Short mmCIF file of C-alpha atoms in Angstrom, two decimals:
data_model
loop_
_atom_site.label_atom_id
_atom_site.label_comp_id
_atom_site.label_asym_id
_atom_site.label_seq_id
_atom_site.Cartn_x
_atom_site.Cartn_y
_atom_site.Cartn_z
CA MET L 1 -5.81 79.03 -66.40
CA SER L 2 -2.95 80.25 -68.47
CA PRO L 3 -2.99 83.90 -69.46
CA TYR L 4 -2.90 85.01 -73.04
CA ARG L 5 -2.53 88.53 -74.44
CA GLU L 6 0.74 88.63 -72.49
CA ARG L 7 2.02 91.80 -74.10
CA TYR L 8 -1.19 93.58 -73.15
CA HIS L 9 -0.95 92.44 -69.55
CA ARG L 10 2.70 93.44 -69.40
CA LYS L 11 1.72 96.92 -70.52
CA LEU L 12 -0.96 97.10 -67.84
CA ASP L 13 1.67 96.22 -65.23
CA ASP L 14 3.99 98.74 -66.80
CA LEU L 15 1.29 101.37 -66.29
CA VAL L 16 1.42 100.78 -62.53
CA ASP L 17 5.24 100.88 -62.51
CA GLN L 18 5.26 104.15 -64.45
CA THR L 19 2.72 105.63 -62.04
CA ARG L 20 4.82 104.63 -59.05
CA ASP L 21 7.78 106.28 -60.71
CA LEU L 22 5.77 109.48 -61.14
CA ALA L 23 4.70 109.27 -57.49
CA ASN L 24 8.33 108.90 -56.41
CA GLN L 25 9.23 112.02 -58.33
CA ALA L 26 6.31 113.92 -56.78
CA SER L 27 7.26 112.72 -53.30
CA SER L 28 10.85 113.75 -53.84
CA ALA L 29 9.64 117.19 -55.00
CA ILE L 30 7.61 117.61 -51.79
CA GLY L 31 10.55 116.57 -49.59
CA LYS L 32 13.13 118.70 -51.37
CA SER L 33 10.95 121.81 -51.71
CA VAL L 34 10.17 121.87 -48.00
CA ALA L 35 13.79 121.06 -47.07
CA ALA L 36 14.89 123.92 -49.33
CA LEU L 37 12.44 126.22 -47.55
CA SER L 38 13.56 125.12 -44.08
CA GLU L 39 17.24 125.50 -44.92
CA SER L 40 16.88 128.49 -47.27
CA ASN L 41 18.66 126.29 -49.82
CA VAL L 42 18.15 128.02 -53.15
CA ASP L 43 20.07 125.40 -55.13
CA LEU L 44 17.85 122.62 -53.85
CA ALA L 45 14.75 124.71 -54.65
CA LYS L 46 16.04 125.26 -58.19
CA GLU L 47 16.64 121.53 -58.57
CA VAL L 48 12.97 120.89 -57.78
CA ILE L 49 11.87 123.51 -60.30
CA LYS L 50 14.17 122.06 -62.95
CA ASN L 51 12.92 118.53 -62.36
CA ASP L 52 9.34 119.58 -63.08
CA GLN L 53 9.94 118.95 -66.77
CA SER L 54 10.77 115.33 -66.01
CA VAL L 55 7.53 115.01 -64.02
CA ASP L 56 5.55 116.47 -66.92
CA ASP L 57 7.25 114.08 -69.35
CA GLN L 58 6.49 111.09 -67.14
CA SER L 59 2.88 112.18 -66.80
CA GLN L 60 2.67 112.47 -70.59
CA ARG L 61 4.14 108.98 -71.02
CA ILE L 62 1.47 107.54 -68.73
CA GLU L 63 -1.28 109.34 -70.63
CA ASP L 64 0.11 108.05 -73.94
CA LEU L 65 0.25 104.50 -72.63
CA CYS L 66 -3.35 104.76 -71.40
CA MET L 67 -4.44 106.05 -74.82
CA GLU L 68 -2.56 103.25 -76.54
CA LEU L 69 -4.16 100.59 -74.36
CA LEU L 70 -7.64 102.07 -74.88
CA ALA L 71 -7.19 102.39 -78.63
CA LEU L 72 -5.42 99.12 -79.35
CA GLN L 73 -6.47 96.70 -76.62
CA GLN L 74 -9.98 97.80 -75.63
CA PRO L 75 -9.53 96.91 -71.96
CA MET L 76 -12.56 95.65 -70.08
CA ALA L 77 -13.68 95.28 -66.46
CA LYS L 78 -10.82 95.63 -63.96
CA ASP L 79 -8.38 96.46 -66.77
CA LEU L 80 -10.62 99.28 -67.98
CA ARG L 81 -10.95 100.54 -64.41
CA ARG L 82 -7.19 100.40 -64.05
CA VAL L 83 -6.57 102.49 -67.17
CA ILE L 84 -9.24 105.06 -66.27
CA GLY L 85 -8.06 105.12 -62.64
CA ILE L 86 -4.45 105.68 -63.62
CA LEU L 87 -5.38 108.47 -66.02
CA LYS L 88 -6.96 110.25 -63.05
CA ILE L 89 -4.11 109.37 -60.67
CA ALA L 90 -1.52 110.75 -63.09
CA ILE L 91 -3.35 114.09 -63.15
CA ASP L 92 -3.35 114.27 -59.34
CA LEU L 93 0.33 113.32 -59.15
CA GLU L 94 1.26 115.93 -61.70
CA ARG L 95 -0.75 118.51 -59.75
CA ILE L 96 0.98 117.48 -56.50
CA SER L 97 4.31 118.02 -58.18
CA ASP L 98 3.19 121.46 -59.45
CA LEU L 99 2.26 122.43 -55.89
CA ALA L 100 5.70 121.30 -54.68
CA VAL L 101 7.30 123.38 -57.43
CA ASP L 102 5.32 126.42 -56.22
CA VAL L 103 6.71 125.77 -52.72
CA ALA L 104 10.22 125.60 -54.18
CA ARG L 105 9.66 128.93 -55.97
CA VAL L 106 9.03 130.63 -52.64
CA THR L 107 12.59 129.74 -51.61
CA ALA L 108 14.08 130.39 -55.03
CA GLN L 109 12.58 133.89 -55.17
CA SER L 110 13.25 134.94 -51.59
CA LYS L 111 16.91 134.14 -51.20
CA ASP L 112 17.85 137.40 -49.49
CA LYS L 113 14.89 137.51 -47.14
CA ILE L 114 15.15 136.45 -43.52
CA GLN L 115 13.34 133.42 -42.12
CA ILE L 116 10.46 134.82 -40.12
CA THR L 117 10.20 131.73 -37.95
CA LYS L 118 11.68 128.30 -37.54
CA LEU L 119 9.41 125.97 -39.51
CA GLU L 120 7.71 123.45 -37.29
CA TYR L 121 4.39 122.26 -38.67
CA ILE L 122 5.15 122.65 -42.38
CA PRO L 123 7.93 120.00 -42.47
CA LYS L 124 5.65 117.70 -40.46
CA MET L 125 2.90 118.13 -43.05
CA ALA L 126 5.35 117.36 -45.83
CA GLU L 127 6.40 114.24 -43.96
CA VAL L 128 2.80 113.07 -43.57
CA ASP L 129 2.09 113.87 -47.23
CA ARG L 130 5.05 111.73 -48.29
CA LYS L 131 4.08 108.90 -45.95
CA MET L 132 0.56 108.97 -47.35
CA LEU L 133 1.86 108.96 -50.92
CA ALA L 134 4.18 106.00 -50.26
CA GLN L 135 1.35 103.97 -48.71
CA THR L 136 -0.99 104.98 -51.54
CA MET L 137 1.45 103.58 -54.08
CA GLU L 138 1.69 100.42 -51.98
CA ALA L 139 -2.11 100.17 -52.19
CA LEU L 140 -1.94 100.69 -55.95
CA ALA L 141 0.73 98.05 -56.49
CA ASN L 142 -1.06 95.46 -54.34
CA GLY L 143 -4.62 96.34 -55.35
CA ASP L 144 -5.35 97.00 -51.67
CA ALA L 145 -8.52 99.10 -51.38
CA ASP L 146 -8.57 98.90 -47.57
CA LEU L 147 -5.09 100.38 -47.34
CA ALA L 148 -6.19 103.17 -49.70
CA ARG L 149 -9.14 103.88 -47.40
CA GLN L 150 -6.84 103.88 -44.36
CA VAL L 151 -4.43 106.33 -45.95
CA THR L 152 -7.16 108.97 -46.28
CA LYS L 153 -7.55 109.01 -42.48
CA TRP L 154 -4.15 110.68 -42.24
CA ASP L 155 -5.57 113.68 -44.01
CA TYR L 156 -7.12 114.67 -40.66
CA GLU L 157 -3.59 114.92 -39.27
CA ILE L 158 -2.65 117.15 -42.20
CA ASP L 159 -5.70 119.32 -41.61
CA GLY L 160 -4.78 119.65 -37.93
CA LEU L 161 -1.22 120.67 -38.76
CA TYR L 162 -2.52 123.10 -41.37
CA VAL L 163 -4.66 124.95 -38.82
CA LYS L 164 -1.79 125.09 -36.31
CA ALA L 165 0.65 126.40 -38.92
CA ARG L 166 -1.86 128.94 -40.24
CA ASP L 167 -2.61 130.30 -36.75
CA LYS L 168 1.10 130.56 -35.96
CA ILE L 169 1.88 132.42 -39.21
CA LEU L 170 -1.08 134.78 -38.79
CA LYS L 171 0.06 135.56 -35.24
CA ILE L 172 3.53 136.48 -36.53
CA ILE L 173 2.04 138.67 -39.28
CA ILE L 174 -0.16 140.49 -36.74
CA GLU L 175 2.78 141.00 -34.37
CA ARG L 176 5.27 141.97 -37.09
CA PRO L 177 3.43 143.53 -40.05
CA GLU L 178 6.75 144.18 -41.81
CA VAL L 179 7.02 140.46 -42.63
CA ILE L 180 3.63 140.32 -44.36
CA ASN L 181 5.14 139.26 -47.72
CA GLU L 182 7.10 136.36 -46.24
CA GLY L 183 4.14 135.47 -44.02
CA THR L 184 1.78 135.39 -46.98
CA SER L 185 4.18 133.13 -48.87
CA LEU L 186 4.27 130.76 -45.93
CA LEU L 187 0.46 130.76 -45.77
CA MET L 188 0.48 129.73 -49.43
CA VAL L 189 3.01 126.96 -48.77
CA ASN L 190 0.87 125.79 -45.87
CA ARG L 191 -2.20 125.71 -48.07
CA HIS L 192 -0.33 123.85 -50.83
CA LEU L 193 0.78 121.10 -48.46
CA GLU L 194 -2.77 120.73 -47.23
CA ARG L 195 -4.02 120.51 -50.83
CA ILE L 196 -1.47 117.79 -51.54
CA GLY L 197 -3.23 115.70 -48.89
CA ASP L 198 -6.53 116.22 -50.73
CA HIS L 199 -4.98 115.12 -54.02
CA ILE L 200 -3.69 111.97 -52.33
CA CYS L 201 -7.22 111.29 -51.08
CA ASN L 202 -8.43 111.62 -54.70
CA ILE L 203 -5.83 109.03 -55.70
CA CYS L 204 -7.08 106.72 -52.94
CA GLU L 205 -10.64 107.07 -54.27
CA ALA L 206 -9.37 106.12 -57.73
CA ILE L 207 -7.65 103.04 -56.27
CA VAL L 208 -10.83 101.91 -54.49
CA TYR L 209 -12.68 102.28 -57.80
CA MET L 210 -9.98 100.36 -59.66
CA VAL L 211 -10.01 97.50 -57.20
CA GLU L 212 -13.68 97.24 -56.23
CA GLY L 213 -15.53 99.15 -58.95
CA ARG L 214 -17.12 101.30 -56.25
CA ARG L 215 -17.09 105.07 -56.25
CA GLU L 216 -16.52 106.19 -52.68
CA HIS L 217 -16.06 109.71 -51.46
CA LEU L 218 -13.19 109.39 -49.01
CA ASN L 219 -12.52 112.20 -46.57
CA MET M 1 -40.12 97.63 -65.66
CA VAL M 2 -38.54 95.01 -67.91
CA THR M 3 -40.77 92.08 -68.81
CA SER M 4 -39.41 88.77 -69.95
CA LYS M 5 -40.23 87.56 -73.45
CA ILE M 6 -38.53 84.19 -73.12
CA VAL M 7 -37.68 82.37 -69.93
CA SER M 8 -35.63 79.20 -69.71
CA LYS M 9 -35.93 77.17 -66.54
CA ASN M 10 -33.38 74.52 -65.59
CA LEU M 11 -32.68 73.84 -69.23
CA SER M 12 -30.25 70.99 -69.81
CA LEU M 13 -29.24 69.47 -73.11
CA TRP M 14 -27.21 66.41 -74.07
CA TYR M 15 -25.66 65.54 -77.42
CA GLY M 16 -25.58 61.78 -76.92
CA GLU M 17 -23.61 61.32 -73.68
CA LYS M 18 -22.14 64.78 -73.67
CA GLN M 19 -23.99 67.38 -71.65
CA ALA M 20 -23.84 70.72 -73.49
CA LEU M 21 -26.17 72.78 -71.29
CA LYS M 22 -26.43 72.50 -67.52
CA ASN M 23 -29.53 73.82 -65.79
CA ILE M 24 -29.72 77.11 -67.62
CA SER M 25 -32.25 79.49 -66.11
CA LEU M 26 -32.25 82.74 -68.01
CA GLU M 27 -34.78 85.45 -68.74
CA ILE M 28 -34.68 87.24 -72.08
CA PRO M 29 -36.15 90.73 -71.63
CA GLU M 30 -38.72 92.00 -74.11
CA LYS M 31 -37.63 94.56 -76.74
CA LYS M 32 -34.06 94.56 -75.53
CA ILE M 33 -30.88 93.11 -77.00
CA THR M 34 -29.39 90.31 -74.95
CA ALA M 35 -25.86 89.20 -75.80
CA LEU M 36 -24.58 85.71 -75.06
CA ILE M 37 -20.81 85.52 -74.70
CA GLY M 38 -18.35 82.80 -73.79
CA PRO M 39 -15.56 80.73 -75.28
CA SER M 40 -16.15 78.23 -78.10
CA GLY M 41 -18.02 75.18 -76.93
CA CYS M 42 -19.56 76.93 -73.91
CA GLY M 43 -23.10 76.23 -75.10
CA LYS M 44 -24.24 79.69 -76.15
CA SER M 45 -25.19 78.67 -79.71
CA THR M 46 -26.78 75.47 -78.41
CA PHE M 47 -28.80 77.57 -75.99
CA ILE M 48 -30.00 80.07 -78.61
CA ARG M 49 -31.07 77.15 -80.82
CA CYS M 50 -33.23 75.83 -78.01
CA LEU M 51 -35.22 79.06 -78.02
CA ASN M 52 -36.97 78.26 -81.31
CA ARG M 53 -36.43 74.49 -81.18
CA MET M 54 -33.82 74.43 -83.91
CA ASN M 55 -32.10 71.65 -81.98
CA ASP M 56 -35.07 69.36 -82.64
CA LEU M 57 -33.41 68.59 -85.96
CA VAL M 58 -30.21 67.29 -84.34
CA ASP M 59 -29.73 63.53 -83.85
CA LYS M 60 -29.33 61.92 -80.43
CA ILE M 61 -30.29 65.06 -78.59
CA ARG M 62 -32.00 65.08 -75.22
CA ILE M 63 -33.46 68.17 -73.61
CA GLU M 64 -34.71 68.61 -70.06
CA GLY M 65 -36.21 71.67 -68.46
CA GLU M 66 -38.53 74.27 -69.85
CA VAL M 67 -38.49 77.24 -72.20
CA PHE M 68 -41.38 79.67 -71.92
CA TYR M 69 -42.22 82.05 -74.73
CA ASP M 70 -44.91 84.50 -73.65
CA ASN M 71 -45.55 82.19 -70.69
CA ASN M 72 -46.14 79.09 -72.85
CA ASN M 73 -43.74 76.17 -72.70
CA ILE M 74 -42.45 75.74 -76.26
CA TYR M 75 -41.49 72.11 -75.56
CA GLU M 76 -45.10 71.05 -74.96
CA LYS M 77 -46.24 68.36 -77.38
CA ASN M 78 -48.96 70.41 -79.04
CA VAL M 79 -46.68 73.29 -80.01
CA ASP M 80 -46.65 74.13 -83.73
CA VAL M 81 -42.92 74.37 -84.39
CA VAL M 82 -43.34 76.08 -87.75
CA GLU M 83 -45.49 78.78 -86.16
CA LEU M 84 -42.97 79.05 -83.33
CA ARG M 85 -40.11 79.62 -85.75
CA LYS M 86 -42.21 82.20 -87.53
CA ARG M 87 -42.52 84.10 -84.26
CA ILE M 88 -38.90 83.51 -83.26
CA GLY M 89 -36.74 84.02 -86.34
CA MET M 90 -33.08 83.30 -86.69
CA VAL M 91 -30.14 84.87 -88.50
CA PHE M 92 -27.07 82.71 -88.90
CA GLN M 93 -23.34 83.21 -88.86
CA LYS M 94 -22.90 82.81 -92.59
CA PRO M 95 -25.36 84.70 -94.79
CA ASN M 96 -27.47 82.03 -96.47
CA PRO M 97 -29.68 83.62 -99.11
CA PHE M 98 -31.66 81.24 -101.31
CA PRO M 99 -30.31 80.91 -104.87
CA MET M 100 -33.04 83.12 -106.25
CA SER M 101 -33.70 86.83 -106.76
CA ILE M 102 -33.49 89.43 -104.01
CA TYR M 103 -37.25 89.88 -104.20
CA ASP M 104 -38.00 86.15 -104.05
CA ASN M 105 -35.75 85.67 -101.04
CA VAL M 106 -37.86 88.08 -98.99
CA ALA M 107 -41.16 87.02 -100.56
CA TYR M 108 -40.52 83.31 -99.98
CA GLY M 109 -41.87 83.10 -96.42
CA PRO M 110 -44.89 85.36 -96.89
CA ARG M 111 -45.86 83.44 -100.05
CA ILE M 112 -45.75 79.98 -98.52
CA HIS M 113 -47.74 81.28 -95.56
CA GLY M 114 -50.32 82.74 -97.94
CA MET M 115 -49.79 86.29 -96.80
CA LYS M 116 -51.26 89.08 -98.93
CA ASN M 117 -49.64 92.28 -100.22
CA VAL M 118 -46.33 90.53 -100.74
CA ASP M 119 -44.90 93.53 -102.65
CA LYS M 120 -45.50 95.76 -99.68
CA ILE M 121 -44.09 93.20 -97.26
CA VAL M 122 -40.94 92.89 -99.36
CA GLU M 123 -40.48 96.67 -99.56
CA ARG M 124 -41.14 97.21 -95.86
CA SER M 125 -38.85 94.35 -94.83
CA LEU M 126 -36.01 95.58 -97.05
CA LYS M 127 -36.49 99.09 -95.68
CA ASP M 128 -36.51 97.83 -92.09
CA ALA M 129 -33.35 95.88 -92.84
CA ALA M 130 -31.70 99.07 -94.17
CA LEU M 131 -31.19 97.46 -97.58
CA TRP M 132 -33.95 98.99 -99.69
CA GLU M 133 -31.95 101.95 -100.97
CA GLU M 134 -29.15 99.68 -102.15
CA VAL M 135 -31.31 97.12 -103.99
CA SER M 136 -34.64 98.77 -104.90
CA ASP M 137 -33.60 99.12 -108.56
CA ARG M 138 -32.48 95.50 -108.94
CA LEU M 139 -34.91 93.38 -106.96
CA ASP M 140 -34.88 90.79 -109.74
CA HIS M 141 -31.11 90.31 -109.54
CA PRO M 142 -29.73 87.15 -107.94
CA ALA M 143 -29.29 87.51 -104.18
CA LEU M 144 -25.98 85.68 -104.40
CA GLY M 145 -24.58 88.66 -106.33
CA LEU M 146 -24.85 90.88 -103.24
CA SER M 147 -21.89 91.54 -100.96
CA GLY M 148 -21.59 89.52 -97.73
CA GLY M 149 -22.92 92.41 -95.64
CA GLN M 150 -25.83 92.96 -98.02
CA GLN M 151 -26.59 89.22 -98.04
CA GLN M 152 -26.73 89.23 -94.25
CA ARG M 153 -29.12 92.21 -94.24
CA LEU M 154 -31.17 90.38 -96.88
CA CYS M 155 -31.39 87.41 -94.50
CA ILE M 156 -32.53 89.79 -91.78
CA ALA M 157 -35.12 91.23 -94.21
CA ARG M 158 -36.24 87.66 -94.95
CA THR M 159 -36.68 87.09 -91.22
CA LEU M 160 -38.51 90.41 -90.77
CA ALA M 161 -40.90 89.57 -93.61
CA MET M 162 -42.50 87.00 -91.34
CA ARG M 163 -43.17 89.74 -88.77
CA PRO M 164 -41.48 87.84 -85.96
CA ASP M 165 -41.57 88.77 -82.33
CA VAL M 166 -38.06 87.68 -81.48
CA ILE M 167 -34.92 87.56 -83.63
CA LEU M 168 -32.05 85.26 -82.70
CA PHE M 169 -28.67 86.22 -84.15
CA ASP M 170 -26.01 83.52 -84.12
CA GLU M 171 -22.73 85.37 -84.68
CA PRO M 172 -24.26 87.47 -87.46
CA CYS M 173 -21.16 89.56 -88.16
CA SER M 174 -18.35 87.05 -87.84
CA ALA M 175 -17.98 86.86 -91.63
CA LEU M 176 -18.41 90.58 -92.24
CA ASP M 177 -16.06 93.56 -92.55
CA PRO M 178 -16.26 96.42 -90.00
CA ILE M 179 -18.48 98.59 -92.21
CA SER M 180 -21.02 95.83 -92.79
CA THR M 181 -20.76 94.95 -89.11
CA GLY M 182 -21.52 98.57 -88.22
CA LYS M 183 -24.59 98.49 -90.47
CA ILE M 184 -25.90 95.32 -88.85
CA GLU M 185 -25.31 96.77 -85.39
CA SER M 186 -27.13 100.01 -86.30
CA LEU M 187 -29.92 97.91 -87.73
CA MET M 188 -30.22 95.95 -84.49
CA GLU M 189 -30.41 99.25 -82.60
CA THR M 190 -33.26 100.38 -84.87
CA LEU M 191 -35.10 97.07 -84.49
CA LYS M 192 -34.88 97.27 -80.70
CA ASP M 193 -38.12 99.26 -80.40
CA ASN M 194 -40.19 96.49 -81.97
CA TYR M 195 -38.32 93.22 -81.51
CA THR M 196 -36.75 91.18 -78.76
CA GLN M 197 -33.24 90.28 -79.93
CA VAL M 198 -30.68 87.78 -78.76
CA ILE M 199 -27.17 87.78 -80.17
CA VAL M 200 -24.46 85.19 -79.80
CA THR M 201 -21.11 86.82 -80.40
CA HIS M 202 -17.44 86.15 -79.90
CA ASN M 203 -16.74 89.81 -80.30
CA MET M 204 -16.93 91.28 -76.82
CA GLN M 205 -16.76 94.84 -78.07
CA GLN M 206 -19.80 94.04 -80.17
CA ALA M 207 -21.65 92.64 -77.16
CA ALA M 208 -20.69 95.76 -75.22
CA ARG M 209 -21.79 98.06 -78.05
CA VAL M 210 -25.14 96.60 -78.97
CA SER M 211 -26.66 94.84 -75.99
CA SER M 212 -28.55 95.97 -72.91
CA PHE M 213 -27.97 92.68 -71.10
CA THR M 214 -25.13 90.20 -71.31
CA ALA M 215 -24.99 86.57 -70.23
CA PHE M 216 -21.67 84.76 -69.84
CA PHE M 217 -21.60 81.01 -70.53
CA LEU M 218 -18.80 78.63 -69.64
CA LEU M 219 -18.63 74.85 -70.10
CA GLY M 220 -22.40 74.60 -70.56
CA GLU M 221 -23.22 76.70 -67.52
CA LEU M 222 -24.62 80.19 -67.24
CA ILE M 223 -22.05 81.88 -65.04
CA GLU M 224 -23.36 85.39 -64.86
CA VAL M 225 -26.01 87.61 -66.39
CA GLY M 226 -26.68 91.30 -65.89
CA GLU M 227 -26.78 94.73 -67.43
CA THR M 228 -24.08 94.95 -70.07
CA LYS M 229 -22.50 98.03 -68.51
CA ARG M 230 -22.08 96.22 -65.21
CA ILE M 231 -20.80 93.01 -66.78
CA PHE M 232 -18.07 94.86 -68.68
CA GLU M 233 -17.22 97.34 -65.94
CA MET M 234 -17.64 95.28 -62.79
CA PRO M 235 -18.39 91.58 -63.32
CA GLN M 236 -19.21 89.70 -60.13
CA MET M 237 -17.70 86.35 -61.05
CA LYS M 238 -13.98 85.80 -61.41
CA SER M 239 -14.37 83.59 -64.48
CA THR M 240 -16.39 86.32 -66.24
CA GLU M 241 -13.66 88.82 -65.47
CA ASP M 242 -10.95 86.40 -66.58
CA TYR M 243 -12.75 85.83 -69.87
CA ILE M 244 -13.51 89.42 -70.77
CA THR M 245 -10.06 90.65 -69.76
CA GLY M 246 -8.31 87.91 -71.71
CA ARG M 247 -6.86 86.08 -68.70
CA PHE M 248 -8.63 82.92 -69.61
CA GLY M 249 -6.73 80.13 -71.23
#
């Protein structure tokens, strides 16, 4: 069988490439925002905040391409699932990036404040988030629903780290009430990194739907 | 519970040496629209023509298998083909009104079958075909003066005048503009409550829009049949997916 509608199929492939690009930007935002927090690096935090516009633009490009394909090509079956799936994935990726920007703002706005503790669990969560995101994009590129399902299992690791980090921060706040502002910010960062894991699970659900047409609630 | 109006069982058909249909077993649900899709030459039009024995008129044709209409095999020897075609009407690709007035086109069938109240039948049929308002003041005008879309609705009215049970549409909109196509599709939707309809179409969006069930044919075989939503969202067979996503060459 030789394919026709080549331009259409090229655009469908382009949709995946653009989504991977957005995911790379989101992943980079997670890594840099947490590194900025760990190192109290305000410049790096500001870089993440500045780059948010690029993430928003990329997300808009994906949405436009989806609209164009729906309006002009009337995709069906797996193509339709791909377009709908990617529309949802782009929203989650943009949200992930927003959460990373919020993490970066904590550093950007607290430049003169002292680190209340050496960060231990939070960088680990960021690392797991980024690993999950990379594997999720692998699953998207290869149409691998099983890999997408597997990725969601790592969310348990995130949840475990979240609880450990939360308990540690609360303990510090109880022992040293004067750091309540910094402690509260760290609790928010902790929560954001945990939420990023949930967004990645949403993306995995969208990939399973795209590949197999099944709606599964993962994790 | 969906009941079947027409059931084909192991239906095969040959044009001379060439086999055009291969063991087609398909159930046409009552008072639903079933769409038949597939590339040119896949056998969908040949199949639809078997359902009211239109293929009987073709030379060197051989048919095996059975087609049941209301549980009766229409290929039995004692079947009255004229009566059958009255019950299972057909609308063709190209509108084919008779070269006579609008009124006479619709009245033609009822008259030759000796039906009474022809005026009422004509009015009701034109209304059911969503054409009455456009032609009620010029029923004596030549049908050939109507637009393509109006001519096609007139042909549907002509079919409806015989009070059929089933209407077979063989690419009814392929010669029509989008507005006329929209009117025919709305009309089919309206007719759904009272008629079993089968539509052959090359337009997959049309199949997706109008039908409840879709059957995909390829090289004389029925590849897949199911609820239209499932066929267009999650087909089971690779060749169905390849066809509807345009990966088929």
